[in-house]
Coordinates of C-alpha atoms in Angstrom, one line a residue:
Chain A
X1 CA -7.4 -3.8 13.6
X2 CA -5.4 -1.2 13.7
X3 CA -6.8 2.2 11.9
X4 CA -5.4 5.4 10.1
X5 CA -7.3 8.4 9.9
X6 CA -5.9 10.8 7.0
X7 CA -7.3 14.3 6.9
X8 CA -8.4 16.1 5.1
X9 CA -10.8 13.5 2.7
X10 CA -10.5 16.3 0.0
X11 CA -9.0 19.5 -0.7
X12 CA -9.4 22.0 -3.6
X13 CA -6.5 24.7 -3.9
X14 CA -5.1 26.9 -6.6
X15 CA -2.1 26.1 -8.7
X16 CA 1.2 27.5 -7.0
X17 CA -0.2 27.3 -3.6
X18 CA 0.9 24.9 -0.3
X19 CA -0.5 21.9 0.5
X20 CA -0.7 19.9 3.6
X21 CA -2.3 16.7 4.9
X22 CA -1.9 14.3 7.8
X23 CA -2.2 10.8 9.0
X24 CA -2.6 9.6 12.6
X25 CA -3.3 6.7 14.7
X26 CA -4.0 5.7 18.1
X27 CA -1.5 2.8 17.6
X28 CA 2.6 3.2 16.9
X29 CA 4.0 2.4 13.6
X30 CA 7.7 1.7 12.8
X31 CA 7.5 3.1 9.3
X32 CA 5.3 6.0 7.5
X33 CA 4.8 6.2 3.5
X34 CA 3.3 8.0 1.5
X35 CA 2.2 6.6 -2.1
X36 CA 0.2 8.8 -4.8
X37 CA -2.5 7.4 -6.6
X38 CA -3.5 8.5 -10.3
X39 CA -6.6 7.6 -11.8
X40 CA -7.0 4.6 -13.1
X41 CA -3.8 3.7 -11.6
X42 CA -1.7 1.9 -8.8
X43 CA -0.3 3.9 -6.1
X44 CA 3.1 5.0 -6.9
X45 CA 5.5 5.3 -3.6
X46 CA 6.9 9.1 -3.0
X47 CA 8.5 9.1 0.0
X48 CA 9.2 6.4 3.4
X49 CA 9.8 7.7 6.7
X50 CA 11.5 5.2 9.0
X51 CA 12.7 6.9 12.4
X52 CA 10.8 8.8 14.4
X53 CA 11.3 12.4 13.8
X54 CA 12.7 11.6 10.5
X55 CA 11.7 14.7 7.9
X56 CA 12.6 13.7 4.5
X57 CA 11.9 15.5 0.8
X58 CA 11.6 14.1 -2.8
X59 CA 11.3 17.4 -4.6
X60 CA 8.3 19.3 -3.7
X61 CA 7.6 17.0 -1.4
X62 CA 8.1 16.9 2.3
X63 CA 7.2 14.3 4.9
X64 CA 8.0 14.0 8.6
X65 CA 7.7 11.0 11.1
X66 CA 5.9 12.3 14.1
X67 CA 8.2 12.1 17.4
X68 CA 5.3 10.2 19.0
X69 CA 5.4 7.9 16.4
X70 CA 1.7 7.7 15.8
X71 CA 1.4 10.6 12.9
X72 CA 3.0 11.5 9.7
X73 CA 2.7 14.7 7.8
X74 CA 3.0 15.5 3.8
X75 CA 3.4 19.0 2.9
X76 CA 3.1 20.1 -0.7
X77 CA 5.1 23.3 -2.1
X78 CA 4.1 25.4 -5.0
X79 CA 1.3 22.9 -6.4
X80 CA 1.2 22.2 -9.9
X81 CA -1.7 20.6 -11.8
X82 CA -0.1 16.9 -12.1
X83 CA -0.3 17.0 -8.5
X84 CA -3.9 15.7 -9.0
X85 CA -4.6 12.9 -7.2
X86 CA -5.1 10.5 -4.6
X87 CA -2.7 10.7 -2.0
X88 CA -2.7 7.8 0.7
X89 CA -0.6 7.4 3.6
X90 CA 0.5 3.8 5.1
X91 CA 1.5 2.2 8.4
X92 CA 3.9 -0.3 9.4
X93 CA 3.2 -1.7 12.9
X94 CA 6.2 -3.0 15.1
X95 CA 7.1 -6.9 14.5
X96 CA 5.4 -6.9 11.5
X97 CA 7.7 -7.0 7.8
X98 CA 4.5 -7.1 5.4
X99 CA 1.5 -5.4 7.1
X100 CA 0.6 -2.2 6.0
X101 CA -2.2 -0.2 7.0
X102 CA -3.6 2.5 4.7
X103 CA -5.5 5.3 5.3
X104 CA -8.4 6.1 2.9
X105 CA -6.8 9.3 1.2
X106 CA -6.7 12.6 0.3
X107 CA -8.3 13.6 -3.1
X108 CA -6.6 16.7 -4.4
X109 CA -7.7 19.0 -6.8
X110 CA -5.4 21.5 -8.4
X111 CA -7.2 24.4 -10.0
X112 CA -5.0 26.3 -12.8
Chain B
X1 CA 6.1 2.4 -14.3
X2 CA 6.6 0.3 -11.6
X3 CA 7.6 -2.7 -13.2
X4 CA 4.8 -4.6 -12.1
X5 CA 2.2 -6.0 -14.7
X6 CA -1.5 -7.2 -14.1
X7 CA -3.9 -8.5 -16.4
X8 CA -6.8 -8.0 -17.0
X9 CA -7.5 -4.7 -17.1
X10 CA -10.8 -4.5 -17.2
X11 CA -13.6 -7.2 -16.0
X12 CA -17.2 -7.4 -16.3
X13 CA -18.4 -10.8 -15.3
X14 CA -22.0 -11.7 -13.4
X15 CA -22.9 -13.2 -10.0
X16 CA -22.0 -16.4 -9.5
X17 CA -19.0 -16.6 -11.8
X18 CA -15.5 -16.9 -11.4
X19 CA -12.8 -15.0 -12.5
X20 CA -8.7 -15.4 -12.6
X21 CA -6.8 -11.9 -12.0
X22 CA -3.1 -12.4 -13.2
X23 CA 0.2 -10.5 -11.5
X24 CA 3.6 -10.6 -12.7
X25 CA 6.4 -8.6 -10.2
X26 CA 9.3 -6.6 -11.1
X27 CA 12.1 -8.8 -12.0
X28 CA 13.6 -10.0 -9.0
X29 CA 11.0 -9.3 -6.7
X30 CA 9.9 -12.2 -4.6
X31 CA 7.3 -11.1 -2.6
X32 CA 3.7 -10.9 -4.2
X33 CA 0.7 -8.8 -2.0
X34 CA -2.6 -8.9 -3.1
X35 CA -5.0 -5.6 -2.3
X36 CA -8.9 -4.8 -2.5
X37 CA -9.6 -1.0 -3.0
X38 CA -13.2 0.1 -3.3
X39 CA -14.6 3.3 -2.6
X40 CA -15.9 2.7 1.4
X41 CA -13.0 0.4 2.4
X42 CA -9.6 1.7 1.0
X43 CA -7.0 -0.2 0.3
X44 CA -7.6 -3.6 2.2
X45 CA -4.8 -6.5 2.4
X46 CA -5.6 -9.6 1.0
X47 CA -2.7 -11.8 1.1
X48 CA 0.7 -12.3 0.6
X49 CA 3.3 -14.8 -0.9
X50 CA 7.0 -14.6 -0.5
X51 CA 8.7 -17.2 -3.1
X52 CA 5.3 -19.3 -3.7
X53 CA 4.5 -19.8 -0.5
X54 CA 2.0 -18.2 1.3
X55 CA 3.5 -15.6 4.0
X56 CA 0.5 -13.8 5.3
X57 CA -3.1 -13.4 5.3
X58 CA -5.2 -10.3 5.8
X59 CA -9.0 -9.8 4.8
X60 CA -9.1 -12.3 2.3
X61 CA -12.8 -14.0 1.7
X62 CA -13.1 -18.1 2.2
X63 CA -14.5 -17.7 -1.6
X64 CA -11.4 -15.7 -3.0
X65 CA -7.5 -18.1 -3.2
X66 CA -4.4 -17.2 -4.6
X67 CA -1.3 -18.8 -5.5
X68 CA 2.0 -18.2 -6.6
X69 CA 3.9 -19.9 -9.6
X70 CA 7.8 -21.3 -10.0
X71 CA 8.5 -18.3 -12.1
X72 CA 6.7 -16.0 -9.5
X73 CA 3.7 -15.1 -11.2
X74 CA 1.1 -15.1 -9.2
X75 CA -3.0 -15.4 -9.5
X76 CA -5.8 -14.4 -7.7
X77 CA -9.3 -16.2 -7.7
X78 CA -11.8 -15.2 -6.8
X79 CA -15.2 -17.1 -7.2
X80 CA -18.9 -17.4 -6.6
X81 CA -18.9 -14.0 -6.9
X82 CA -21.2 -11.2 -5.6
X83 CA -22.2 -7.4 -6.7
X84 CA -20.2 -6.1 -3.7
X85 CA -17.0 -7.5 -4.9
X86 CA -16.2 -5.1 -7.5
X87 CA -13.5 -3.1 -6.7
X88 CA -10.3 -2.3 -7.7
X89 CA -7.6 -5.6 -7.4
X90 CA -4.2 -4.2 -6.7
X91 CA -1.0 -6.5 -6.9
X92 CA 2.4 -5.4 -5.5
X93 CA 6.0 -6.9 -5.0
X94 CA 9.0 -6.1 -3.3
X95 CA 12.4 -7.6 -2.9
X96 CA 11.7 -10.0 0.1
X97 CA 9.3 -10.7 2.5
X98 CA 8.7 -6.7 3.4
X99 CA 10.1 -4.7 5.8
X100 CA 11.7 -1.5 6.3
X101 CA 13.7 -0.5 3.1
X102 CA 11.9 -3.3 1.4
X103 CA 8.4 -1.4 0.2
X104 CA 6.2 -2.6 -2.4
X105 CA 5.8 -1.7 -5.4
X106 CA 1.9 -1.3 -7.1
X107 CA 0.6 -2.7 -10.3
X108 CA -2.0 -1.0 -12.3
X109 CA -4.8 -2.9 -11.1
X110 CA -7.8 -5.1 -12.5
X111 CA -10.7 -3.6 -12.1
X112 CA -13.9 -5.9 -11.5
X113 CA -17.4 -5.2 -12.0
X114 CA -19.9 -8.0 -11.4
X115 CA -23.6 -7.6 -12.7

């Protein structure tokens, strides 16, 4: 099946600073999201990309749709410590309404 | 908050058992997807109903069925079951069947542990 790899697995930064992390695949999708994941929780959605160069923001947050269709990046401004958390990325491949590939997350640590 | 409920939250049962994992959507949501996450796989799809019936099927087990109820509800069973199927049991639901602007939306989950 079709596979994401999300780098990096883990990151450990200091409040306030930038924050980036990637998804990529040797396969196309028709869609990108990006869901956060608490613990002890479900993910939560943040943002959905859903052309390809598409760069879209939900506060802090900012994710693009990579022109070749086979990435997606999130970028993270000016961390804060309830940015903790899993953060997973998710593939939708052409022709397909309900299948979504995940990757297997970044785990980010925010140190005040 | 995502609207979507799951019950239990917690479950400790032994090998061999069988257990019933219980998903309620947001209001209005037809479409109920069923996810495994433990810690070497991810998040792997299970299976999907749109409606009650059964839309889609992903890495779902021969020993694990689901169904979904008139009033949308929907359970997962899982049965004879073995140490490596705890994990985390996520249910999610969107509007209809998926699809762009359609995303689904993640429960809390049930976490299993078999002894």
């Amino acid at each position: 099946g079709q596979q994401l790899n999300q780098s990096p697995q883990s990151m450990f930064i200091q409040e306030g600073e930038d924050v980036s992390m990637n998804c990529t695949s040797s396969s196309i999708f028709n869609t990108w999201l990006w869901y956060k994941q608490d613990p002890g929780e479900g993910p939560v959605l943040l943002i959905a990309l859903y052309k390809a160069g598409e760069l879209t923001s939900n506060g802090r947050l900012t994710a693009q749709f990579g022109i070749t269709r086979k990435d997606s990046f999130l970028n993270i401004s000016a961390s804060i410590p309830s940015d903790v958390g899993i953060y997973f990325c998710a593939g939708r491949p052409p022709r397909s309404n309900y299948k979504l590939t995940f990757g297997k997350g970044t785990l980010l640590t925010v140190n005040p | 908050d995502s609207g979507v409920t799951q019950t239990p939250k917690h479950l400790i049962t032994a090998t061999g058992q069988r257990v019933t994992l219980r998903c309620s959507p947001r209001s209005g949501d037809l479409s109920v997807y069923w996810y495994q996450q433990s810690l070497d796989q991810g998040l792997q799809f299970l299976i999907q109903y749109y409606n009650g019936e059964e839309r889609a099927k992903g890495n779902i087990l021969e020993r694990f069925s689901a169904q979904q109820f008139p009033d949308l509800h929907s359970e997962l069973n899982l049965s004879s079951l073995e140490l490596g199927d705890s994990a985390l049991y996520f249910c999610a639901s969107s509007v209809e069947g998926g699809g762009p602007y359609n995303e689904q939306f993640f429960g809390p989950g049930t976490r299993l542990t078999v002894l």
